[in-house]
CSV table of C-alpha atoms in Angstrom, one decimal:
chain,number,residue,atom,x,y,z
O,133,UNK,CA,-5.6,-32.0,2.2
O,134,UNK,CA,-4.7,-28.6,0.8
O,135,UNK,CA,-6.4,-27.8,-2.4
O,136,UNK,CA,-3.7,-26.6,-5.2
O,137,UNK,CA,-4.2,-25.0,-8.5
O,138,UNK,CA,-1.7,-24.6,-11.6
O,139,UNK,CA,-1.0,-20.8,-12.0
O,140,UNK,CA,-3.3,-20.7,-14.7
O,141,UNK,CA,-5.9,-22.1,-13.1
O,142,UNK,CA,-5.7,-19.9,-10.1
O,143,UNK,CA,-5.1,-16.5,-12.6
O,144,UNK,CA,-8.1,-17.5,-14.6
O,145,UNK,CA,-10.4,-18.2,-11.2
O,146,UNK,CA,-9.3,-15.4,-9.6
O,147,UNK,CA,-9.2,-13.0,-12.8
O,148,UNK,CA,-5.7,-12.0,-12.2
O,149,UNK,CA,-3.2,-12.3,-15.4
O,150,UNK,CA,-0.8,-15.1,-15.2
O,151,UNK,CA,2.6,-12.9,-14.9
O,152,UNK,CA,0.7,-11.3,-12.2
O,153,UNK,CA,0.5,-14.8,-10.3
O,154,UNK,CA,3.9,-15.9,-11.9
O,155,UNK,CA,5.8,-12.3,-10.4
O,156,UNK,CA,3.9,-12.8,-6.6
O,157,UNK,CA,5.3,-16.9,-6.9
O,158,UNK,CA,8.9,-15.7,-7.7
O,159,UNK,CA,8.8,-12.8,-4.7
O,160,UNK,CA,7.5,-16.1,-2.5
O,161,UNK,CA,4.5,-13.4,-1.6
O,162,UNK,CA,2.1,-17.0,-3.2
O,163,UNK,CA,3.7,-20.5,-1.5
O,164,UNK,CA,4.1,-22.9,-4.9
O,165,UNK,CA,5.8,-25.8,-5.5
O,166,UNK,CA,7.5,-25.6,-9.2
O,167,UNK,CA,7.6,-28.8,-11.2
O,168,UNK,CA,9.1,-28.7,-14.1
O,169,UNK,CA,7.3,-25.6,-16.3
O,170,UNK,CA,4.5,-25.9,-13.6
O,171,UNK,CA,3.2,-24.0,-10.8
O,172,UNK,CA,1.7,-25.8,-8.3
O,173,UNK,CA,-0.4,-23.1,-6.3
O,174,UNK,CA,-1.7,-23.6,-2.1
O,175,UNK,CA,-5.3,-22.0,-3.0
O,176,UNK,CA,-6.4,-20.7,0.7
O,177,UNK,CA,-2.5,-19.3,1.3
O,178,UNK,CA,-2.9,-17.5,-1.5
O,179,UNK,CA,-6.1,-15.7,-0.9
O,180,UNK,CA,-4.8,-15.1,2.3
O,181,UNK,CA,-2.0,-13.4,0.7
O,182,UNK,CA,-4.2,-11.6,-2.0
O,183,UNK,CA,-6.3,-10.6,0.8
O,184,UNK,CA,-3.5,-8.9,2.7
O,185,UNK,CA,-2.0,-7.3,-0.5
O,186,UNK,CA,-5.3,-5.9,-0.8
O,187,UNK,CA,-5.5,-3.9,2.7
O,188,UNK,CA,-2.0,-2.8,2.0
O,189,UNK,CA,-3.0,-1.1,-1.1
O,190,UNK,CA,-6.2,0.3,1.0
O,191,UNK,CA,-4.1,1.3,3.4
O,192,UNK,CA,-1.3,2.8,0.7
O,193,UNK,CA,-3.9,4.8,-1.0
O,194,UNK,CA,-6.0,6.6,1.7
O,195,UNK,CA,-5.7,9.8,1.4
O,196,UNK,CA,-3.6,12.0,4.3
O,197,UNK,CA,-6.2,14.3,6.2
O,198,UNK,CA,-4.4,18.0,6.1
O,199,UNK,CA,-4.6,20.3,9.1
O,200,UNK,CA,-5.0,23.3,8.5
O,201,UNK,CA,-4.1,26.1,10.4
O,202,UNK,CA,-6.2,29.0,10.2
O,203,UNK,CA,-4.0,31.6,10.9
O,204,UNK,CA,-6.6,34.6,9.6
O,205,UNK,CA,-7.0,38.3,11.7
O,206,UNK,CA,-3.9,37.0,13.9
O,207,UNK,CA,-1.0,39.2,12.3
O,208,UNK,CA,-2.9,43.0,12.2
O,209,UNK,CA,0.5,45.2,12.6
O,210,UNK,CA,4.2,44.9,12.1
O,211,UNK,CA,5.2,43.7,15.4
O,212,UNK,CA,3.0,40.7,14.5
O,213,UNK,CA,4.5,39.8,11.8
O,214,UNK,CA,7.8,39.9,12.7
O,215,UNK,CA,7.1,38.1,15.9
O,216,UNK,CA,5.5,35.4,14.0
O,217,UNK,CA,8.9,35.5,11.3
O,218,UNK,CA,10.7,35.0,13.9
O,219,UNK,CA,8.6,31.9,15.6
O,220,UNK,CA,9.0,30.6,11.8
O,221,UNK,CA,12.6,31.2,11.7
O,222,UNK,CA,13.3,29.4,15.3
O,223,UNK,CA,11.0,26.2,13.6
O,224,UNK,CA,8.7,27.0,16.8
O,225,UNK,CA,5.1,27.9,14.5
């Protein structure tokens, strides 16, 4: 048998606020059964879906590596440059 929490319950045991719980329920991102006032809460489904909410936001926030392109001694006389302008222009550099 599934074990099920109230939303309370699960907020408080899981230390997440209760509008939290309450918002993730009405985007049906945390299966519940409503009764009344009450949320009836599937505990492992949940985790699961805190879990996976969790490696999104990992995902979300790691930082973007830059390349960069050292590009230094390479232009030494006009004709460089404008060859290189012109590569720019074109979108080929």
């Amino acid at each position: 048998m599934k074990q099920r929490m109230t939303l309370k319950e699960f907020a408080e045991s899981h230390n997440i606020l209760k509008g939290t719980v309450k918002r993730l329920c009405k985007k049906n991102v945390i299966e519940y059964h409503k009764d009344g006032p009450r949320y009836s809460i599937d505990v492992d489904q949940a985790e699961q879906a805190l879990k996976e909410l969790d490696n999104q936001q990992r995902i979300i926030n790691t930082p973007i590596k830059r390349v960069t392109q050292h590009r230094h001694g390479q232009i030494k006389t006009e004709a460089d440059f404008l060859r290189e302008w012109e590569k720019l222009k074109n979108g080929i550099a």
